[in-house]
XYZ file of C-alpha atoms in Angstrom:
519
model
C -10.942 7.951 -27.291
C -7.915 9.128 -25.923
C -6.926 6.729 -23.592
C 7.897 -0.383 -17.911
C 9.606 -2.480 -17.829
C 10.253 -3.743 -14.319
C 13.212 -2.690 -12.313
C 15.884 -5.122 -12.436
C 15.885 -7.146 -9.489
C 19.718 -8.625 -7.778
C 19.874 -12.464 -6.844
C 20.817 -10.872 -3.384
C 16.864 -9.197 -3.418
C 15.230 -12.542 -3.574
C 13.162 -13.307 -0.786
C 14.153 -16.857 0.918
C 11.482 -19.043 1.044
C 11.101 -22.849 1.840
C 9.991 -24.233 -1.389
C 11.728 -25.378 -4.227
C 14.506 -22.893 -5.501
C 13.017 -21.260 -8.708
C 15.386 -19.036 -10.809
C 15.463 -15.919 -9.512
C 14.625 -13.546 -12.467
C 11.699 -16.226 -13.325
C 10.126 -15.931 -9.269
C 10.699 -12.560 -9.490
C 8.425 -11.870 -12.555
C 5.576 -14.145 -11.126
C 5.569 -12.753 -8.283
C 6.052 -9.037 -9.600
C 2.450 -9.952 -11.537
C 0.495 -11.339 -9.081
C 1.408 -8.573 -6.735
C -0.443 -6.455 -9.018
C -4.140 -7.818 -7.737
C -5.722 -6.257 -5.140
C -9.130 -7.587 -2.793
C -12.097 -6.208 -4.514
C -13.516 -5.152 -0.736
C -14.713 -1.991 -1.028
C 2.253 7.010 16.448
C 4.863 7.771 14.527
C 8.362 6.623 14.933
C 10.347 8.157 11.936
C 13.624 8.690 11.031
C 15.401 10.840 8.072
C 17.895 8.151 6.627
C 20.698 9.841 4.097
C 18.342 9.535 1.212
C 15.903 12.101 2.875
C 13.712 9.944 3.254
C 11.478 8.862 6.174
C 12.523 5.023 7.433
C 12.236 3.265 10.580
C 12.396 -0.463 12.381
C 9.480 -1.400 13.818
C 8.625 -4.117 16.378
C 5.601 -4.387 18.065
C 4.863 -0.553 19.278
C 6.306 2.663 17.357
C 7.767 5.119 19.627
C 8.764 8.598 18.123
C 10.388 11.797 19.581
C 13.045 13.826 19.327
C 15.302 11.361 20.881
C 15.292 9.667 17.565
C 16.280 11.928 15.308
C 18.836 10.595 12.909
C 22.644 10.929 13.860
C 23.530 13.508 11.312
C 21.445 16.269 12.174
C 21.835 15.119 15.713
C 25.694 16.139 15.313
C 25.000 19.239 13.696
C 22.658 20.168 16.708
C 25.165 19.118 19.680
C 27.845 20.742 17.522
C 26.333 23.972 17.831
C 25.754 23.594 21.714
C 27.743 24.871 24.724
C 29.369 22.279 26.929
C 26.732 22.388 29.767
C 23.775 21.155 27.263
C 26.119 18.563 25.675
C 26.776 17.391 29.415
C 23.062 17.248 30.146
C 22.039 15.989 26.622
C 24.552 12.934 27.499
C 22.074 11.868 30.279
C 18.718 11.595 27.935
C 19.222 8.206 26.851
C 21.946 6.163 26.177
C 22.272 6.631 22.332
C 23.114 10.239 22.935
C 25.821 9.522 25.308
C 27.280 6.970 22.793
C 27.069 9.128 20.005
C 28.451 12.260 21.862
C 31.431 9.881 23.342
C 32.347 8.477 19.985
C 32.746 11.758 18.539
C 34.537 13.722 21.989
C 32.117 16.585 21.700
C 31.972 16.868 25.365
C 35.972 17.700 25.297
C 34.976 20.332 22.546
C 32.432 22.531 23.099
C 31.694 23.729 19.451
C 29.396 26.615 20.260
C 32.195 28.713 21.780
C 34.053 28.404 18.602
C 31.006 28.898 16.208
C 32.068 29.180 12.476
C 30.291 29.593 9.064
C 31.426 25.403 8.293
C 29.123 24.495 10.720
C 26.074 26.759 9.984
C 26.354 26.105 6.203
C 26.757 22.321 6.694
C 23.176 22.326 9.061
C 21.624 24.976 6.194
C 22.922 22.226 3.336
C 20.965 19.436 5.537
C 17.877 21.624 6.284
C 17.550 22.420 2.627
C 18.394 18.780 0.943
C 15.307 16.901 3.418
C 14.329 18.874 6.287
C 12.522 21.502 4.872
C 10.444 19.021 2.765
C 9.889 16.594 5.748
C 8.788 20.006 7.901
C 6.085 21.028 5.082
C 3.972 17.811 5.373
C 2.949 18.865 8.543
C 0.161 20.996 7.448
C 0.043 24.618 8.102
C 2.182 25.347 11.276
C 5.114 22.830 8.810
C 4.985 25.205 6.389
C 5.496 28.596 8.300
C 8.361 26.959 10.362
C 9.925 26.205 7.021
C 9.453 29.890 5.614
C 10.956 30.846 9.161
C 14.040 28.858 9.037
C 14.506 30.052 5.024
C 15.000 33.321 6.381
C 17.349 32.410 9.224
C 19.134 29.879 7.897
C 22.739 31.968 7.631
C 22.212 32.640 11.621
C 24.854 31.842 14.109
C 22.677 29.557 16.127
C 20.730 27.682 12.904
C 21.465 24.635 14.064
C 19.642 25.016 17.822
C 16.610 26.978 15.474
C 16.269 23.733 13.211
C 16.554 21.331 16.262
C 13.226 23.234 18.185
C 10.889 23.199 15.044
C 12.062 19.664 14.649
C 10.304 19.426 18.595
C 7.303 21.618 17.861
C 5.874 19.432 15.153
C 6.965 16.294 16.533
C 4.783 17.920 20.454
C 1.677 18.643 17.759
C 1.477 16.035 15.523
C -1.065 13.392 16.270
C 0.771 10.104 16.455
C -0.216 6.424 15.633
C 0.769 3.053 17.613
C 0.498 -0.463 15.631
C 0.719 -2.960 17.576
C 0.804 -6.841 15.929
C -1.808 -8.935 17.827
C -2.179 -11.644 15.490
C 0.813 -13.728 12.677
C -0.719 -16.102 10.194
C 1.839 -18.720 9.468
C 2.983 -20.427 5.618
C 5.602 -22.121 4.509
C 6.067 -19.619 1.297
C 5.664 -15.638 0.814
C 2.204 -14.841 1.288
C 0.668 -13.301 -1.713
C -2.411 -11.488 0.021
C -4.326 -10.972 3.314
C -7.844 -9.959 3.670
C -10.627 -9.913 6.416
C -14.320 -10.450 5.846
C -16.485 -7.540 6.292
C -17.583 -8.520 10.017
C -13.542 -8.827 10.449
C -14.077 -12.331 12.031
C -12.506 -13.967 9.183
C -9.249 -13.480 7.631
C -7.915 -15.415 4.376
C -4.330 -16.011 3.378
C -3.394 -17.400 -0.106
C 0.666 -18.198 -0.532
C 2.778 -19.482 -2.638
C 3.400 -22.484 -0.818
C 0.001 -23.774 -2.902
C -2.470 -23.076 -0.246
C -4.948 -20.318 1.252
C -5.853 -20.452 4.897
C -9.402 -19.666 6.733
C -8.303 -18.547 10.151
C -11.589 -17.291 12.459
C -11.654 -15.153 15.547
C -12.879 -17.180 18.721
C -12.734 -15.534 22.202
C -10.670 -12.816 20.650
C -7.721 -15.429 20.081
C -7.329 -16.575 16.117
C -7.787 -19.945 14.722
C -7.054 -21.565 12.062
C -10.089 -23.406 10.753
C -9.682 -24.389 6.875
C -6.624 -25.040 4.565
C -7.599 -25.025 0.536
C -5.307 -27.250 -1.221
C -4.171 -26.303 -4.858
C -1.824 -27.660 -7.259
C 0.293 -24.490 -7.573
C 1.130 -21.012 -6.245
C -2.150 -18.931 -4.691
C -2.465 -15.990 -6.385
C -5.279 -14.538 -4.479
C -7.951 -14.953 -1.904
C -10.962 -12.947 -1.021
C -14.547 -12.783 0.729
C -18.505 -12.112 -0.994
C -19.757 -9.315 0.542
C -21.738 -11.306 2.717
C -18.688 -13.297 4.338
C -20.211 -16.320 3.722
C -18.094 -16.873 0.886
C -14.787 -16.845 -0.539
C -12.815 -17.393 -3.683
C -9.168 -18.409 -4.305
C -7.173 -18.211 -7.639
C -4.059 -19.947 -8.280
C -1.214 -20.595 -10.649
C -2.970 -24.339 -11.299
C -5.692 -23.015 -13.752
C -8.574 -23.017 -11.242
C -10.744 -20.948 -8.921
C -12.106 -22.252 -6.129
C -15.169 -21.274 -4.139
C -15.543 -22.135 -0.640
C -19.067 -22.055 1.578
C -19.586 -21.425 5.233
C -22.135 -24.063 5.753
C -23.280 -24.911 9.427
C -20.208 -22.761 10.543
C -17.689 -25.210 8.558
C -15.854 -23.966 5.498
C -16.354 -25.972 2.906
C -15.745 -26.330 -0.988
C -18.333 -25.616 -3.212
C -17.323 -25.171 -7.039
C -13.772 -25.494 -8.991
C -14.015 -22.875 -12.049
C -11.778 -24.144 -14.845
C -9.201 -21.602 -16.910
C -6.665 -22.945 -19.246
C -3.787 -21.002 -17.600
C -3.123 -19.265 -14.417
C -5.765 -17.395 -12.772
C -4.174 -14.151 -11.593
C -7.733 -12.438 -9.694
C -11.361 -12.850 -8.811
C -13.714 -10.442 -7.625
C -17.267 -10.979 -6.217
C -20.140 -8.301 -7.232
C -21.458 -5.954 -4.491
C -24.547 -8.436 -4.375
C -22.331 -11.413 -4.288
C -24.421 -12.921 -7.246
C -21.634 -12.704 -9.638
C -18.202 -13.596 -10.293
C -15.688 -12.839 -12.199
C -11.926 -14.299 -12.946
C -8.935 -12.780 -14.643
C -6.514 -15.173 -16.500
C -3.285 -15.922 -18.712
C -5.335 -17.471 -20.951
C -6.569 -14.220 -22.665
C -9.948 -14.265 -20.960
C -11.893 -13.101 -17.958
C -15.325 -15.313 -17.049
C -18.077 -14.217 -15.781
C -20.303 -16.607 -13.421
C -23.643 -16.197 -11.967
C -24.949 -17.969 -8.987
C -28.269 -19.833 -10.120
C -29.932 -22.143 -7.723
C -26.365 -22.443 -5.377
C -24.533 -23.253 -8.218
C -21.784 -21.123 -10.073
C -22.241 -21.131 -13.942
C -20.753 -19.708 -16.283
C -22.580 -17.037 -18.517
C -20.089 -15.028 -20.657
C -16.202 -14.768 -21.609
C -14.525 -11.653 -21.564
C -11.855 -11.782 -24.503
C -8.607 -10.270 -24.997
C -5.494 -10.721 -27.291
C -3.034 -11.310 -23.972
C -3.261 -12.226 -20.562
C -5.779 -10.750 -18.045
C -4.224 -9.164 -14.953
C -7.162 -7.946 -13.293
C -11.112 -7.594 -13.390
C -13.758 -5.914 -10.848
C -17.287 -5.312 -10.606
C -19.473 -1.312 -10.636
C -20.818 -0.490 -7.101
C -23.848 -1.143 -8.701
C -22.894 -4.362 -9.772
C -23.922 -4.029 -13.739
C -20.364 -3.457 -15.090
C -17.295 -5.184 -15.130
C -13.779 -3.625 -16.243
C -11.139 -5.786 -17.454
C -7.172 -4.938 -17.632
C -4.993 -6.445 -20.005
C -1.321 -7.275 -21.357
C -2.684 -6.355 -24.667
C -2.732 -2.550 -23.858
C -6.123 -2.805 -23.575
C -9.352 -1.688 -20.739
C -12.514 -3.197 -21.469
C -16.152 -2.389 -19.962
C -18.903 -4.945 -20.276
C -22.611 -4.058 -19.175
C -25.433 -6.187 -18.289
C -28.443 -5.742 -20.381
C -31.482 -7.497 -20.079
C -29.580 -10.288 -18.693
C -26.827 -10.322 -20.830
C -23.343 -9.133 -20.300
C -22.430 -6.874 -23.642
C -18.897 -5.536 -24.756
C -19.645 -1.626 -24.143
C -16.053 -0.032 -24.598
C -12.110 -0.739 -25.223
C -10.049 1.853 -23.302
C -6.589 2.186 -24.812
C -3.223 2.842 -22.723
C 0.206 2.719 -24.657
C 1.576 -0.347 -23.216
C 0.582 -3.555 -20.527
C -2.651 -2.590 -18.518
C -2.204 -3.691 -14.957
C -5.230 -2.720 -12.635
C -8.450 -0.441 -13.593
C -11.331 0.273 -11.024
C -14.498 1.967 -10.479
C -15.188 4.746 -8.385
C -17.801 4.223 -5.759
C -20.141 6.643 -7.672
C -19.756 4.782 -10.386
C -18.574 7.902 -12.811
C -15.078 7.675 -12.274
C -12.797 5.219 -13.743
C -9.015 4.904 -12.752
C -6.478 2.204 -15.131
C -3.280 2.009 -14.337
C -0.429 0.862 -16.883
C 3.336 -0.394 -17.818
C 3.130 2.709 -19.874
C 4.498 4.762 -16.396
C 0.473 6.391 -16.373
C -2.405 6.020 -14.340
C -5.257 7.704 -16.080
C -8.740 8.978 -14.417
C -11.825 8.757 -17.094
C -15.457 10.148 -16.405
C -18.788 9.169 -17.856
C -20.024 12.526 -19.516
C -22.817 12.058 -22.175
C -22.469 8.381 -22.197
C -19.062 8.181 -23.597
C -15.897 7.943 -20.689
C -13.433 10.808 -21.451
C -9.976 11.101 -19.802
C -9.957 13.819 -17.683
C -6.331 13.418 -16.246
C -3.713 11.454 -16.139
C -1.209 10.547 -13.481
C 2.687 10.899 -14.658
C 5.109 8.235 -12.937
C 8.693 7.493 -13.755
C 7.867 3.642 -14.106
C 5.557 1.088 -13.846
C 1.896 1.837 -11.959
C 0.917 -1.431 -10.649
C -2.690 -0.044 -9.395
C -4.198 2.736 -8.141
C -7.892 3.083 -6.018
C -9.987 5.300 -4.946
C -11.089 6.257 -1.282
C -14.809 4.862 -0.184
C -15.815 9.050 -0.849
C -14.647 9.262 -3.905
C -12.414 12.163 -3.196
C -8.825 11.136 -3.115
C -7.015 8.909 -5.189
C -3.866 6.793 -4.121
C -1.371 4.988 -7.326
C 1.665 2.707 -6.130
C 4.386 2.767 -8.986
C 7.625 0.735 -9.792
C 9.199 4.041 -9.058
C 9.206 3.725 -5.513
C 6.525 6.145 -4.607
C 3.000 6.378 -4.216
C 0.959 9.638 -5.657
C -2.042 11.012 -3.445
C -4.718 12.947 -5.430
C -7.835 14.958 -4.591
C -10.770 15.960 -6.257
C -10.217 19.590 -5.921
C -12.578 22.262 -7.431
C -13.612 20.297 -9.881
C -10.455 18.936 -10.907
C -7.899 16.214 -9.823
C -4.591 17.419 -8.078
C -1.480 16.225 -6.890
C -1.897 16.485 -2.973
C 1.114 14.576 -2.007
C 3.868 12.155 -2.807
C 4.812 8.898 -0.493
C 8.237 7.961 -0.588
C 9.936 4.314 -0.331
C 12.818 2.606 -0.894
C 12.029 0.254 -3.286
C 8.818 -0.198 -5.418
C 5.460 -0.017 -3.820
C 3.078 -2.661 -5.113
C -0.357 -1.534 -3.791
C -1.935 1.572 -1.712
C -5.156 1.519 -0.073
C -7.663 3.632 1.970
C -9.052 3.673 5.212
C -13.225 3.179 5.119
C -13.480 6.614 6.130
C -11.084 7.756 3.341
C -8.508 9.684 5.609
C -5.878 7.412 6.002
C -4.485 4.991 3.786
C -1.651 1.994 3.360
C 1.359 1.403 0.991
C 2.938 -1.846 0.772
C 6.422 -1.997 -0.668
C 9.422 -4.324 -1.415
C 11.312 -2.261 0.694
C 10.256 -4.450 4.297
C 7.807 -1.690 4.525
C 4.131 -0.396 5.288
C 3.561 3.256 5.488
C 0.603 4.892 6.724
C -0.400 8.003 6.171
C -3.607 10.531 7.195
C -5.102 13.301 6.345
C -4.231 16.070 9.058
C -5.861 19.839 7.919
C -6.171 19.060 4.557
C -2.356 17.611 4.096
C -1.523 13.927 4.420
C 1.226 13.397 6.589
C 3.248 9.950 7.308
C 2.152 7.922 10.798
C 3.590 5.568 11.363
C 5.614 2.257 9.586
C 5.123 -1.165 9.781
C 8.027 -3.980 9.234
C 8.344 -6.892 7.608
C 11.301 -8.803 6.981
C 11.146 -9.455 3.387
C 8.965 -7.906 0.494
C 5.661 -6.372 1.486
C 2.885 -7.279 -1.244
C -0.520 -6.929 0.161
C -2.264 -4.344 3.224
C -5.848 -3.212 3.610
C -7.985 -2.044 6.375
C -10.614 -3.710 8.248
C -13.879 -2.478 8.043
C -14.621 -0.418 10.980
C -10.830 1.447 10.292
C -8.911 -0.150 13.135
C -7.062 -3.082 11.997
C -4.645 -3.410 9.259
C -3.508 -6.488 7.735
C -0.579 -6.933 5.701
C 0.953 -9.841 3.499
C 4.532 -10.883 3.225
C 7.260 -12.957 1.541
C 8.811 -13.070 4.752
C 5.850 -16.108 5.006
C 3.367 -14.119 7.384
C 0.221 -12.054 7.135
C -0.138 -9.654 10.157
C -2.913 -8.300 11.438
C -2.379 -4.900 13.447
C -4.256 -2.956 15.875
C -3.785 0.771 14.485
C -4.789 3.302 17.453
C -4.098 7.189 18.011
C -1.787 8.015 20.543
């Protein structure tokens, strides 16, 4: 069957964090694998930095407008204006004034002395970003950009550029974030997720513990702290949200009850190295863990208690493992190049099928049909496999430039999101009976996970650029909404279930949770 090295990362890169100083190339690798797992649970404000690419601070609320367009093509527009708009432009806000000050273009009205410099430098501009950044905005994006092809030589380019800039920013339906709840640690925290009733959120950290925090009288809480002997590598809820399970760097998983509404711990599962994930089946009867020890385990819960019926081999470490929808598989990904399916038959879980990639397998998952499989690899692919006359063939394969850390698809089945080392995150679709490139999401530094909404048309990146993007599905194109900040790496963000919360894990030492509404 036909089935990257990481960038290099500067001292200077390293997030600071309270605990004991680790060397930096040694933290940075940890933490560059652990980032990999993901929680098995199934407004705008942009600017165009000099990259071309779409950046922006964030606090609590994102504004957007043209008021914030970035200097450069602000310049080019004012430059091209006559000294009555530059004099009434200076009274918007008090960033234009500044910038129009600084640079005396009050004193020279540029527009009476027009010349080709000018209109070539604003054409240069258009071309190198603009145009691209006009063409995600579906339809009416794209016709402004065949417009201002054919009229970018004109005298008055500049003023052209500056009102399609306005028109898509007037139409385009805008998001606000705003943070209304921090979870606290004393180290980066590794991942964030909410239980499926979203009154529940767990934290795990590298500062060796994962924290239950509960929503009471709409104000959060914190009501449990799981001690371990090491970094947390993960934390996550059982379907049911009575449940949870933590993995960490000290060898163990640990399993933790709600029992007369008091979290408490129920079984310790037992690897010989780190545990790196762990992943409840859609019935919650099931678990299964993912270790450096070269093996996943699978557990079954028998008379409320967790024991252990089958080991999962491999030849290297185990980044990740996850359950079928229908609970009767389990796909492994591991170091050793290797994807492995295991089936349960007649009560027995039975080695089906070894998936080969050309290098370290990082993250493989189900789609929620069940027909689709996505694995995503050091080898700079994610590849897409279907089950056609019981075999799984590859049907396509995603191309990065580096690494793919994972890749998921939406609750529909119909798009397709990968987050790759090479600072971008691929959206597919499921197109006329085949999968196609729909659209490319662009960050600063490499994006460590991308997930979707539970209604499939918007989804999260998470990137070691300070960033979250989101982005939705407007017409048939995805377009950017809004950004989220963090101060150091981002590793973790999903959605709630009912769509309207976001939360997001940092090494900055916080998980966030976010109210995401249209404006």
């Amino acid at each position: 069957m036909i089935e990257g090295q990481h960038p290099g990362v500067s001292p200077s890169d390293r997030p600071s964090t309270s605990s004991t100083a680790v060397p930096v190339s040694e933290k940075t690798e940890k933490n560059r694998k652990k980032a990999r797992w993901q929680p098995c649970t199934p407004e705008r404000k942009w600017l165009r930095g000099s990259s071309g690419r779409l950046e922006r601070p964030v606090e609590r609320t994102f504004d957007t407008g043209i008021t914030n367009l970035p200097d450069e093509l602000l310049l080019k527009i004012f430059s091209g204006s006559n000294i009555s708009t530059i004099n009434a432009c200076k009274y918007v806000n008090k960033r234009w004034n500044d910038l129009i000050a600084k640079h005396h273009l009050s004193d020279s009205p540029f527009s009476e002395h027009l010349n080709y410099d000018l209109v070539a430098q604003t054409a240069d501009a258009y071309r190198s970003f603009t145009r691209g950044w006009l063409r995600d905005f579906g339809s009416r994006g794209k016709q402004l950009a065949e417009e201002l092809d054919r009229l970018s030589g004109a005298k008055h380019f500049p003023e052209m550029l500056f009102f399609a800039i306005a028109e898509v920013l007037a139409k385009t339906e805008l998001f606000t974030c705003e943070n209304v709840f921090t979870a606290r640690h004393d180290d980066s925290v590794m991942s964030a997720s909410l239980s499926l009733d979203g009154n529940h959120l767990v934290t795990a950290s590298d500062d060796t513990t994962a924290k239950i925090w509960e929503r009471i009288d709409s104000q959060w809480q914190e009501k449990a702290t799981i001690e371990h002997g090491s970094e947390v590598n993960s934390a996550c809820f059982s379907p049911d949200g009575r449940h949870l399970v933590t993995t960490s760097d000290d060898h163990t998983a640990r399993i933790w009850g709600l029992v007369d509404d008091q979290w408490q711990e129920k079984t310790i599962i037992l690897h010989n190295e780190e545990v790196n994930s762990a992943c409840f089946s859609p019935d919650g009867r099931y678990l299964v863990t993912a270790s450096d020890d070269n093996t996943a385990k699978i557990w079954e819960l028998v008379d409320d208690q967790w024991q252990e019926t089958a080991t999962i081999p491999h030849e290297k470490r185990v980044s990740y493992a996850s359950f079928s929808p229908d609970g009767r598989h389990i796909v492994t990904a591991s170091d050793d190049h290797t994807v492995k399916i295991w089936g349960l038959v007649n009560g027995q879980w039975q080695e089906e099928v070894i998936i080969q990639h050309d290098s370290e397998v990082n993250h493989a998952c189900f789609s929620p049909d069940g027909r689709h499989l996505v694995t995503s690899s050091r080898d700079n692919t994610a590849r897409i496999r279907e089950f056609v006359d019981g075999k799984w063939q590859e049907i396509t394969t995603i191309q990065h430039n580096k690494n793919v850390n994972n890749a998921s698809f939406s609750p529909n089945g119909r798009h397709l999101v990968t987050a790759s080392d090479d600072h971008t995150a691929k959206i597919c679709s499921f197109v006329g009976g085949q999968w196609q490139e729909k659209a490319t999401i662009q960050h600063n530094d490499l994006v460590h996970s991308a997930s979707f909404s539970p209604d499939g048309r918007h989804l999260v990146t998470a990137s070691n650029d300070k960033t979250n993007k989101l982005w939705g599905l407007v017409d048939d194109t995805w377009q950017e909404k809004a950004t989220i900040q963090h101060n150091e790496w981002v590793y973790d963000a999903s959605f709630s279930n009912e769509g309207h919360h976001l939360v997001t894990a940092s090494a900055d030492g916080t998980a966030k949770i976010w109210v995401v509404r249209n404006r």
